[in-house]
PDB file of C-alpha atoms in Angstrom:
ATOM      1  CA  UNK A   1      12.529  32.188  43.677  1.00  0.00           C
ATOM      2  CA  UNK A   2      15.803  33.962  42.832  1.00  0.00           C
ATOM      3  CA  UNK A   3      19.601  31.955  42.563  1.00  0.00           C
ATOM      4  CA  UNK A   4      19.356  28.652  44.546  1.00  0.00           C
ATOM      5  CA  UNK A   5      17.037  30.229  47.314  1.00  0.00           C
ATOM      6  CA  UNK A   6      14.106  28.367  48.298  1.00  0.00           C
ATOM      7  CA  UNK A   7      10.439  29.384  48.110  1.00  0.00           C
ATOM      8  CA  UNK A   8       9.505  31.063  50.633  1.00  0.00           C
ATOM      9  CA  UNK A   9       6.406  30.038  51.805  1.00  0.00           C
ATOM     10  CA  UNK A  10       4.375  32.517  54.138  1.00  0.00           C
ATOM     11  CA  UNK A  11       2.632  29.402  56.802  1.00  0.00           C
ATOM     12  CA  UNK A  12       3.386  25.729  57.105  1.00  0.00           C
ATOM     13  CA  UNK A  13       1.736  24.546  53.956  1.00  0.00           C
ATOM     14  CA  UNK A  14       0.008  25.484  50.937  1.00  0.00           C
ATOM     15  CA  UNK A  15      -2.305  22.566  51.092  1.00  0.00           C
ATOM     16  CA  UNK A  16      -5.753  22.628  51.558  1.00  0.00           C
ATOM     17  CA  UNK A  17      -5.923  18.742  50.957  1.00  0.00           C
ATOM     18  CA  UNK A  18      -5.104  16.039  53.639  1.00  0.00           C
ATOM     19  CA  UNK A  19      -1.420  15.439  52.478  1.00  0.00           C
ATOM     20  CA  UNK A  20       0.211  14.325  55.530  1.00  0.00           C
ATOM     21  CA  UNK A  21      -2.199  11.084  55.168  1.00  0.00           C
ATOM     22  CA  UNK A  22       0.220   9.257  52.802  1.00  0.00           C
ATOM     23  CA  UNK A  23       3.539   9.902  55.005  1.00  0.00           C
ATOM     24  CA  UNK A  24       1.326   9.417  58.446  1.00  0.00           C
ATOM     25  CA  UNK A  25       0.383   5.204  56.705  1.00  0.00           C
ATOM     26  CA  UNK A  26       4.298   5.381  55.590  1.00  0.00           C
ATOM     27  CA  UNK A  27       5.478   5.823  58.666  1.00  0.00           C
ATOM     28  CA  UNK A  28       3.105   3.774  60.593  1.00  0.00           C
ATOM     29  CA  UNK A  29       3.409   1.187  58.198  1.00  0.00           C
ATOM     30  CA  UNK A  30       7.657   1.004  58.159  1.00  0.00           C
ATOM     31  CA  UNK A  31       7.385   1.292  62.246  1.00  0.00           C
ATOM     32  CA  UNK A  32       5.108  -1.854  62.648  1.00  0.00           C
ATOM     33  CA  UNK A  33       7.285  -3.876  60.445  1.00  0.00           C
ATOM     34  CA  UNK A  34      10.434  -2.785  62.280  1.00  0.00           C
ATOM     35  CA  UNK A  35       9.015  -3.776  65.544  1.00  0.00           C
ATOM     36  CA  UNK A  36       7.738  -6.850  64.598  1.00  0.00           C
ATOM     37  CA  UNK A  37      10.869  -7.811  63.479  1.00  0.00           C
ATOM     38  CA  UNK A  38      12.947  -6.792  65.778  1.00  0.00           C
ATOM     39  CA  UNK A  39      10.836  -8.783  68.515  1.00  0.00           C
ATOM     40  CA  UNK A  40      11.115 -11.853  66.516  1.00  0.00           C
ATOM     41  CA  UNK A  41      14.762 -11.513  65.909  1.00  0.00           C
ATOM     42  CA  UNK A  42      15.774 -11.509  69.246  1.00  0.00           C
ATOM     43  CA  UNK A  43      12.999 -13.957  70.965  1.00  0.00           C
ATOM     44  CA  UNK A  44      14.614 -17.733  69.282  1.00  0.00           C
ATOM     45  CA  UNK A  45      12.107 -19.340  69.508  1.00  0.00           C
ATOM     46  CA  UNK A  46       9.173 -20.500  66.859  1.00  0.00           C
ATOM     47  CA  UNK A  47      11.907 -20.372  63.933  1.00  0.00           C
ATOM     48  CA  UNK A  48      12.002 -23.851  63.028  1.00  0.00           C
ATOM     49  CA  UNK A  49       9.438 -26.650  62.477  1.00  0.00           C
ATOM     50  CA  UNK A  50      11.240 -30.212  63.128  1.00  0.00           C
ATOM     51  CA  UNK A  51       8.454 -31.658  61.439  1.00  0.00           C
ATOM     52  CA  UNK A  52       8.097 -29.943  58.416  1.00  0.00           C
ATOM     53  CA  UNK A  53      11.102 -28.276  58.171  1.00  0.00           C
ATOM     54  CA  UNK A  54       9.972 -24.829  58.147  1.00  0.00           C
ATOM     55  CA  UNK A  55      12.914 -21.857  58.812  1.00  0.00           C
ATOM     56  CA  UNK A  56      11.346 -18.651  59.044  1.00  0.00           C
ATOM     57  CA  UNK A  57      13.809 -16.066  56.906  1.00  0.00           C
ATOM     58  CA  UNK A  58      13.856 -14.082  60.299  1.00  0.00           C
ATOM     59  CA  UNK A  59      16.353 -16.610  60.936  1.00  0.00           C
ATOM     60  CA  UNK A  60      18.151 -17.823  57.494  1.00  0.00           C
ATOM     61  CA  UNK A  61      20.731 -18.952  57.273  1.00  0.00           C
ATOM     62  CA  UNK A  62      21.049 -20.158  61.066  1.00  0.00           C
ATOM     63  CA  UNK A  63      24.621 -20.884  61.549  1.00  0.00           C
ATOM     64  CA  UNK A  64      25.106 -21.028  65.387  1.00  0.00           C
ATOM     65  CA  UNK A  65      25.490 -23.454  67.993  1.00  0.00           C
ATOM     66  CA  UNK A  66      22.944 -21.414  69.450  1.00  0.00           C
ATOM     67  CA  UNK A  67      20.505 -22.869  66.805  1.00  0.00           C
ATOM     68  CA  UNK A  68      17.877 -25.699  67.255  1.00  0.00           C
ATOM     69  CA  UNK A  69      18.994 -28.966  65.828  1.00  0.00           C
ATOM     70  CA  UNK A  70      17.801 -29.479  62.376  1.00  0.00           C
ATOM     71  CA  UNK A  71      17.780 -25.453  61.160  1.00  0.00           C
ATOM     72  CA  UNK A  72      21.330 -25.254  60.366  1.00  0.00           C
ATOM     73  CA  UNK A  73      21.222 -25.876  57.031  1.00  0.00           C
ATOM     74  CA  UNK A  74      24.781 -25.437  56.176  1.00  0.00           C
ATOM     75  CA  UNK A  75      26.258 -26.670  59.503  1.00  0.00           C
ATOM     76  CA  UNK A  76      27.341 -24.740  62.688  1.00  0.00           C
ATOM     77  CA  UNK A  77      30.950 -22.625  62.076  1.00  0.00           C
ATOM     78  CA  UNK A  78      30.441 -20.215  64.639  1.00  0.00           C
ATOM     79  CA  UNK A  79      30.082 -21.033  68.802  1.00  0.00           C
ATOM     80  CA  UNK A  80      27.306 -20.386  70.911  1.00  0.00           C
ATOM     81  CA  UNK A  81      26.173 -16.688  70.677  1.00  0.00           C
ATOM     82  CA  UNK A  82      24.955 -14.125  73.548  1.00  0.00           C
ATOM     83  CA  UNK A  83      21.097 -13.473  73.914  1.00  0.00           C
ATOM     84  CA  UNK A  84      21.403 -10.648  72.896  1.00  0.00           C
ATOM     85  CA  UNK A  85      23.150 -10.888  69.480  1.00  0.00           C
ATOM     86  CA  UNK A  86      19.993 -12.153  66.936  1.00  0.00           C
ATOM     87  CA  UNK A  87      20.719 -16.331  65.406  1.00  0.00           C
ATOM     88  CA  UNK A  88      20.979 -14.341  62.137  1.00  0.00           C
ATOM     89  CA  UNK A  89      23.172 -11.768  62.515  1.00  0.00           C
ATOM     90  CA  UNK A  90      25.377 -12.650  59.708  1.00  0.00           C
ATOM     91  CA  UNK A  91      22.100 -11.708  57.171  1.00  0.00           C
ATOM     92  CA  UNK A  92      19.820  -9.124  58.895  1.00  0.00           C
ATOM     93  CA  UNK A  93      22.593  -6.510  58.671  1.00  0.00           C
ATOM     94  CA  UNK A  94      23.124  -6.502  55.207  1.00  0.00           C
ATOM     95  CA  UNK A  95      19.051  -7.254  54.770  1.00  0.00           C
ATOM     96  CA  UNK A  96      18.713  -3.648  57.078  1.00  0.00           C
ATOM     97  CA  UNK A  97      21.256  -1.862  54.713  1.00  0.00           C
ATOM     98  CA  UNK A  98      19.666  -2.530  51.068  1.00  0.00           C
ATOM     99  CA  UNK A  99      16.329  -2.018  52.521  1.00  0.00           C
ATOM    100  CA  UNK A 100      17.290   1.157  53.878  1.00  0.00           C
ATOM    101  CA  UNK A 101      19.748   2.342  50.772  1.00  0.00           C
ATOM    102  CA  UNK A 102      16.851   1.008  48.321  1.00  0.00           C
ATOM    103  CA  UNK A 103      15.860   3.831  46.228  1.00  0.00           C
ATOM    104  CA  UNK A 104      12.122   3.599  47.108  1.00  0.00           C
ATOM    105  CA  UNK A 105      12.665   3.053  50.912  1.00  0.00           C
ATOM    106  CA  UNK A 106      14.389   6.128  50.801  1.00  0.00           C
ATOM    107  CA  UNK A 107      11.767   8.485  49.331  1.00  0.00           C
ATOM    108  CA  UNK A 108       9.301   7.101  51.432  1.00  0.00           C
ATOM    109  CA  UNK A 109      11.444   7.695  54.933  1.00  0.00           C
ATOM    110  CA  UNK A 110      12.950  11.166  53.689  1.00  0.00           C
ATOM    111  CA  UNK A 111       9.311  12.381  53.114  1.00  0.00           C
ATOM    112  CA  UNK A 112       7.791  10.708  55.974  1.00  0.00           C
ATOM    113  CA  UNK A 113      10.467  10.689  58.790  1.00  0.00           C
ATOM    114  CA  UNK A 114      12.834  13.185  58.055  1.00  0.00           C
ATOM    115  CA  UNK A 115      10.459  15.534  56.162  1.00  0.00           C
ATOM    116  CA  UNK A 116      13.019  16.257  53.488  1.00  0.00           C
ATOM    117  CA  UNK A 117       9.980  17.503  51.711  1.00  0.00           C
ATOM    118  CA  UNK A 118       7.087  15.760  53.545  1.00  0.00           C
ATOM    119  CA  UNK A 119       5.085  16.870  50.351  1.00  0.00           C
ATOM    120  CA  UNK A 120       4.971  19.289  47.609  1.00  0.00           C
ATOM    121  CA  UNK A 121       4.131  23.026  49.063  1.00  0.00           C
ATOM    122  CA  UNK A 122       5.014  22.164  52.832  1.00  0.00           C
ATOM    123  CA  UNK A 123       7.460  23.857  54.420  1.00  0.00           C
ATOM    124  CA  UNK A 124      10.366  21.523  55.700  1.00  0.00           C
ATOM    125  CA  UNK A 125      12.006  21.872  58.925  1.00  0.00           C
ATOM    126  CA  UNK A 126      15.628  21.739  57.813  1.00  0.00           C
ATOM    127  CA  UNK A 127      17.578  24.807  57.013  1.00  0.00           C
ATOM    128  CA  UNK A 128      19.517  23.590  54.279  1.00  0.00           C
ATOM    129  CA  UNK A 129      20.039  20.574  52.229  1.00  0.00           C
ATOM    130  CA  UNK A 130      23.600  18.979  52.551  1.00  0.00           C
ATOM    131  CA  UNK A 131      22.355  15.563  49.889  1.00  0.00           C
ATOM    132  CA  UNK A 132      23.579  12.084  50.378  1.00  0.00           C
ATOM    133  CA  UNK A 133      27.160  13.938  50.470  1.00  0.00           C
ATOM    134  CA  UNK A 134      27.495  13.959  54.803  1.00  0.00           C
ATOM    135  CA  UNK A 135      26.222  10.972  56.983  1.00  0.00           C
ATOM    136  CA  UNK A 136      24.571   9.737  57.709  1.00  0.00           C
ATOM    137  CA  UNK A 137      23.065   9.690  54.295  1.00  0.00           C
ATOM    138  CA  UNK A 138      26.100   9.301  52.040  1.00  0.00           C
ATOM    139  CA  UNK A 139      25.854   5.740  53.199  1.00  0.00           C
ATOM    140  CA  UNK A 140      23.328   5.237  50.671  1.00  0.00           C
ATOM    141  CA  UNK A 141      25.575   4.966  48.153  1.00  0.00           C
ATOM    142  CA  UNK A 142      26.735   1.608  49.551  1.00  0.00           C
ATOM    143  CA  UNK A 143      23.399   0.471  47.979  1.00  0.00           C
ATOM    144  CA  UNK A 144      24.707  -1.702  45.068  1.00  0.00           C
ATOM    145  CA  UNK A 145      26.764  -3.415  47.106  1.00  0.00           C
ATOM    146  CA  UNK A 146      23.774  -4.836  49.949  1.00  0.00           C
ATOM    147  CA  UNK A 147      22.375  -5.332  46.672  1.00  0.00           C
ATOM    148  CA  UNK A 148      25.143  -8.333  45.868  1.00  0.00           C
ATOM    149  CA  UNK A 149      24.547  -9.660  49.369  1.00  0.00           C
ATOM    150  CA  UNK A 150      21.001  -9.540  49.638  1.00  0.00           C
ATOM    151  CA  UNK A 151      20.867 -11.662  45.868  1.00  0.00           C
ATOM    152  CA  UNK A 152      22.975 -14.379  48.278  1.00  0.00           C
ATOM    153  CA  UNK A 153      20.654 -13.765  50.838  1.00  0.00           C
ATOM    154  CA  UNK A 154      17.539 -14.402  48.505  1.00  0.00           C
ATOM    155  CA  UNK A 155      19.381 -17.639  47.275  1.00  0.00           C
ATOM    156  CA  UNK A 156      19.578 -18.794  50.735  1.00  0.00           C
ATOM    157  CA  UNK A 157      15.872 -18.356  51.239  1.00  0.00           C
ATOM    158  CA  UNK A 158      14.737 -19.982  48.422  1.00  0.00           C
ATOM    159  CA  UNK A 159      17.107 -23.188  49.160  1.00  0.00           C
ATOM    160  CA  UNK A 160      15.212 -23.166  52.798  1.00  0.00           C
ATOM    161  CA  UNK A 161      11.983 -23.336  50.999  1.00  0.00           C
ATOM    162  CA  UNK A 162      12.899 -26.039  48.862  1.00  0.00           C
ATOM    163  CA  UNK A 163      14.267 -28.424  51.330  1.00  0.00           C
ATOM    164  CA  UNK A 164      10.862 -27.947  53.562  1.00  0.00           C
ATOM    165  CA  UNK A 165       9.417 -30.278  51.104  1.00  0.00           C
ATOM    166  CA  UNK A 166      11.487 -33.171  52.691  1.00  0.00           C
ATOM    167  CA  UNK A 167      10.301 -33.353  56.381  1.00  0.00           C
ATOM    168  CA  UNK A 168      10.311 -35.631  59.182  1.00  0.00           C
ATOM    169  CA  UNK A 169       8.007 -38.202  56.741  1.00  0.00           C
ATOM    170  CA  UNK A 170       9.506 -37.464  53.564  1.00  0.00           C
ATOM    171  CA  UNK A 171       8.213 -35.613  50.662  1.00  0.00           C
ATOM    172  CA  UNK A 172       5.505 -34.080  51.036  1.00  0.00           C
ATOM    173  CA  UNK A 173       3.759 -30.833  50.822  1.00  0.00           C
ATOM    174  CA  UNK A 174       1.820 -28.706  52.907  1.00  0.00           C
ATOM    175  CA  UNK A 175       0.595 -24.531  53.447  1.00  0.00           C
ATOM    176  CA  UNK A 176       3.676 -23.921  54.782  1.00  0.00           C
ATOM    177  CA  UNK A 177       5.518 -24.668  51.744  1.00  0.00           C
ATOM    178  CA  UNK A 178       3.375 -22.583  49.611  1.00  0.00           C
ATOM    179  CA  UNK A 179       3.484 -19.577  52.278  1.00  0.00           C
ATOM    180  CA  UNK A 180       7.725 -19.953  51.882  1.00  0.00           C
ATOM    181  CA  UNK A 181       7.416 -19.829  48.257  1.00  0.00           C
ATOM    182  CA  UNK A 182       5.065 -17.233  47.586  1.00  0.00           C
ATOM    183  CA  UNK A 183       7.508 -15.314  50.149  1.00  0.00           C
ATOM    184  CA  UNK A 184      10.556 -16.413  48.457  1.00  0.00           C
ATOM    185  CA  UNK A 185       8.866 -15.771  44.883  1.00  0.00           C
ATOM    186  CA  UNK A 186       7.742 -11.810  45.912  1.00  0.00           C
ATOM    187  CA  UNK A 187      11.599 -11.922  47.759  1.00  0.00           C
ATOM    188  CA  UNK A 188      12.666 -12.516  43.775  1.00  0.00           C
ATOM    189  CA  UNK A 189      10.542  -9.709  42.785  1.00  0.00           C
ATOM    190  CA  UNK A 190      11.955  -7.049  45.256  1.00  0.00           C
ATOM    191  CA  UNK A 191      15.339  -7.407  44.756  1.00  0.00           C
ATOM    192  CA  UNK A 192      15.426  -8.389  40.815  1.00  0.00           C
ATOM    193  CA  UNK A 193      13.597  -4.903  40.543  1.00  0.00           C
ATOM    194  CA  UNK A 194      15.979  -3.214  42.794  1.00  0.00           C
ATOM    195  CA  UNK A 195      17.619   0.190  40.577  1.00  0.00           C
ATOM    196  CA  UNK A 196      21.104  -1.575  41.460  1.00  0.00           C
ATOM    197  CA  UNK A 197      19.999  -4.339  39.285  1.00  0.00           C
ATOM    198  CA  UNK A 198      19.235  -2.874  36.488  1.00  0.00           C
ATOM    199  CA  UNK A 199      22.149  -1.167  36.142  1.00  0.00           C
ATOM    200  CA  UNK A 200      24.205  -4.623  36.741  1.00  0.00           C
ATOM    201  CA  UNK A 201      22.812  -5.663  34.058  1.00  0.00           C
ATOM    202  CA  UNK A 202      22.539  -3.470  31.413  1.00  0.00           C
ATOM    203  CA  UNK A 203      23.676  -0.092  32.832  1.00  0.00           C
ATOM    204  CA  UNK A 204      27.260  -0.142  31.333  1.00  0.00           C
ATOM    205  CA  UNK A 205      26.263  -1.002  28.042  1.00  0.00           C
ATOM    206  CA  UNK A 206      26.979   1.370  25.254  1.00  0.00           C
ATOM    207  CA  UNK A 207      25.702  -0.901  22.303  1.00  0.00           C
ATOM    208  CA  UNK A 208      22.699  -2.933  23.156  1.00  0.00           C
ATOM    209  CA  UNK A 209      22.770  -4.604  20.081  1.00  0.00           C
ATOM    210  CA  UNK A 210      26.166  -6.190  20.417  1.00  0.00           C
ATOM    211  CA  UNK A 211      24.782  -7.857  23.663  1.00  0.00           C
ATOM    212  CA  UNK A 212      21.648  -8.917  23.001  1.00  0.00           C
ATOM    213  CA  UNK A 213      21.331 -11.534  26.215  1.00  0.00           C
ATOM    214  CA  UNK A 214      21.774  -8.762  28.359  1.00  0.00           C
ATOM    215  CA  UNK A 215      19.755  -6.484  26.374  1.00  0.00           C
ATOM    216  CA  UNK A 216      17.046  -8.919  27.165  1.00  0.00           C
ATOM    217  CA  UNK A 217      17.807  -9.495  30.724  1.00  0.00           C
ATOM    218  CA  UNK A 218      17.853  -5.737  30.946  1.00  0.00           C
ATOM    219  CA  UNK A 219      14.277  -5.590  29.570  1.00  0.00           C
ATOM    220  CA  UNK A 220      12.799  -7.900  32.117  1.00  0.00           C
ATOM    221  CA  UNK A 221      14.525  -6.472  35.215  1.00  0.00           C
ATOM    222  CA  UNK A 222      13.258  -3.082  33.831  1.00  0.00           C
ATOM    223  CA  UNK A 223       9.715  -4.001  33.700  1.00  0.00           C
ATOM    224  CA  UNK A 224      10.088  -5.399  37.002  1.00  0.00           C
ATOM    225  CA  UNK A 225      11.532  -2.009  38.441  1.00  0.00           C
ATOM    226  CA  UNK A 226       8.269  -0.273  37.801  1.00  0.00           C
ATOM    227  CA  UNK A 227       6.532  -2.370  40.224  1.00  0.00           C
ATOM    228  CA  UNK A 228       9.847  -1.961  42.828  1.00  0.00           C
ATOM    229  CA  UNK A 229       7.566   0.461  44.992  1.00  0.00           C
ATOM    230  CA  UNK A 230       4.739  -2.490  45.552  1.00  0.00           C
ATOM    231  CA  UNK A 231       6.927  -5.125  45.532  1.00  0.00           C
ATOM    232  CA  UNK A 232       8.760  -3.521  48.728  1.00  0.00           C
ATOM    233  CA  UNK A 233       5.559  -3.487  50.567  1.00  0.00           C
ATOM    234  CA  UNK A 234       4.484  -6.558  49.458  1.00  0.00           C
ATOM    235  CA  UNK A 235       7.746  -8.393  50.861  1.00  0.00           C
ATOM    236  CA  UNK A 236       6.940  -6.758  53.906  1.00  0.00           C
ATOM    237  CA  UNK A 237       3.853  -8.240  54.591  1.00  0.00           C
ATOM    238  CA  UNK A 238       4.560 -11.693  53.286  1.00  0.00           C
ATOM    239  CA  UNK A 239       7.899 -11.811  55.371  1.00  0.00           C
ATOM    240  CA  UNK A 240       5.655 -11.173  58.647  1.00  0.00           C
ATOM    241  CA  UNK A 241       2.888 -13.362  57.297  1.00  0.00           C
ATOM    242  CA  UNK A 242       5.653 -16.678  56.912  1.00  0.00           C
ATOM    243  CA  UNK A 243       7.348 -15.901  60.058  1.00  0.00           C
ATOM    244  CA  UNK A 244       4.362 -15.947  62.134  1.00  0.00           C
ATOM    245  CA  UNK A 245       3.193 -18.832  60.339  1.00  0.00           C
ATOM    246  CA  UNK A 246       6.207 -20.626  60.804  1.00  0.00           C
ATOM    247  CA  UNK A 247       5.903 -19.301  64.587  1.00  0.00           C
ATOM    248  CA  UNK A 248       2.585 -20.716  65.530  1.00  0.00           C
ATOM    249  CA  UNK A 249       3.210 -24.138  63.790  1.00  0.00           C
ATOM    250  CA  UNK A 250       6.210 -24.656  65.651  1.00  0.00           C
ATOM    251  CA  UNK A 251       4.791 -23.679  68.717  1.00  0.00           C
ATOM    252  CA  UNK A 252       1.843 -26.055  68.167  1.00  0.00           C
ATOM    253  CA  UNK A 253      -0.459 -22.958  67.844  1.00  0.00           C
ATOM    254  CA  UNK A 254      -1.799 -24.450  64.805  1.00  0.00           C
ATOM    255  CA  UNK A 255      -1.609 -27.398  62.818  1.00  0.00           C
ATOM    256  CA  UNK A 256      -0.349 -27.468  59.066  1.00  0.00           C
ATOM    257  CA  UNK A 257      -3.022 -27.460  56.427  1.00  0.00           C
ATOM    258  CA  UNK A 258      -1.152 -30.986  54.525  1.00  0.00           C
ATOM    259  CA  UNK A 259      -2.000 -31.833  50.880  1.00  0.00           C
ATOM    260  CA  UNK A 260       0.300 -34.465  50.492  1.00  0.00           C
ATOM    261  CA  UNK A 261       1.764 -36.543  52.979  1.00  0.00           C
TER     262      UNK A 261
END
């Protein structure tokens, strides 16, 4: 390689190995979880268990007239909405945005979708690399601030988790409640690891030791970011896992597992 030429390789790929396995699961993987949820936020119904007061966060906060009595948790402002504008569209925006902009998300599309390298030693299809500079991709550096709204967002989940322990019989608790808290609890995970996190709270810091609550704070969020790849595949599965739970409960599909009450 000579200047800031690229290496010119002579076929497709230098690998003798199955490398496009990883991007092939990555891609396969993002797609299902799109679709799913995409299905679910436009079908309004199975959100909301009267009797156990189960939201799924498909639908959090719910803030229609549109909505089923009983899921509005902070009241109705806005009117009845079109079918096709999702119950949650105030949330699933900004929830789209800092999953895209998230710093893991977007190695795993721009080696998987975009091929921007699919892998080290394969040839990419683009002729030149323009950065995060041109959009669409200088959007990304919007990230920090989905970051502020999807913290909201997380609070809002975990308040509809804790009021499902008062349902139509009062206290009580039931699978449900621990499938919306192990959701909200990996929901914690995901976005306290987020890179945009860790810089909020320690990355403008020039003397650690003259801020030594922050320096700790710092700490934890950084040993949290070195799980931020699992955690954003975890969160994946357990947001389709509570959804459909929530789903075929308040469908009557299935019955609530109670343990008290």
């Amino acid at each position: 390689m000579t200047g800031r030429t690229r290496v010119a390789l002579t076929g497709r790929t230098l690998r003798t190995d199955r490398w496009w396995v990883p991007p092939l699961f990555t891609t396969l993987g993002l797609a299902a979880f799109v679709v799913y949820a995409t299905i679910r936020s436009f079908m309004r119904e199975g959100y909301w268990d009267a009797e156990h007061h189960y939201l799924t966060p498909f639908y959090s906060p719910c803030l229609s007239d549109s909505c089923v009595p009983g899921s509005s948790h902070f009241g109705t402002p806005i009117g009845e909405l079109p079918g096709f504008i999702p119950l949650a569209f105030l949330s699933l925006p900004f929830l789209l945005g800092f999953r895209l902009t998230c710093y893991y998300y977007r190695k795993a599309y721009y080696r998987s979708v975009w091929f921007a390298p699919p892998a080290c030693a394969v040839a990419e299809p683009h002729a030149r690399y323009t950065g995060e500079t041109r959009l669409p991709l200088i959007v990304q550096n919007v990230h920090r601030y989905f970051f502020y709204v999807a913290f909201v967002i997380t609070v809002i989940n975990t308040y509809d988790a804790i009021v499902a322990f008062d349902g139509e019989r009062g206290f009580g608790i039931g699978l449900g409640n621990v499938v919306l808290l192990v959701n909200v609890f990996f929901l914690w995970c995901y976005t306290l690891s987020c890179h945009s996190c860790r810089h909020v709270t320690g990355g403008r810091l020039k003397h650690f030791s003259k801020n030594p609550v922050r320096y700790r704070i710092w700490t934890q969020v950084s040993r949290l970011n070195v799980r931020h790849m699992q955690f954003a595949w975890i969160t994946l599965g357990t947001l389709v896992l509570t959804d459909l739970y929530v789903w075929l409960v308040s469908t009557g599909t299935i019955s609530d597992l109670r343990f008290i009450n």
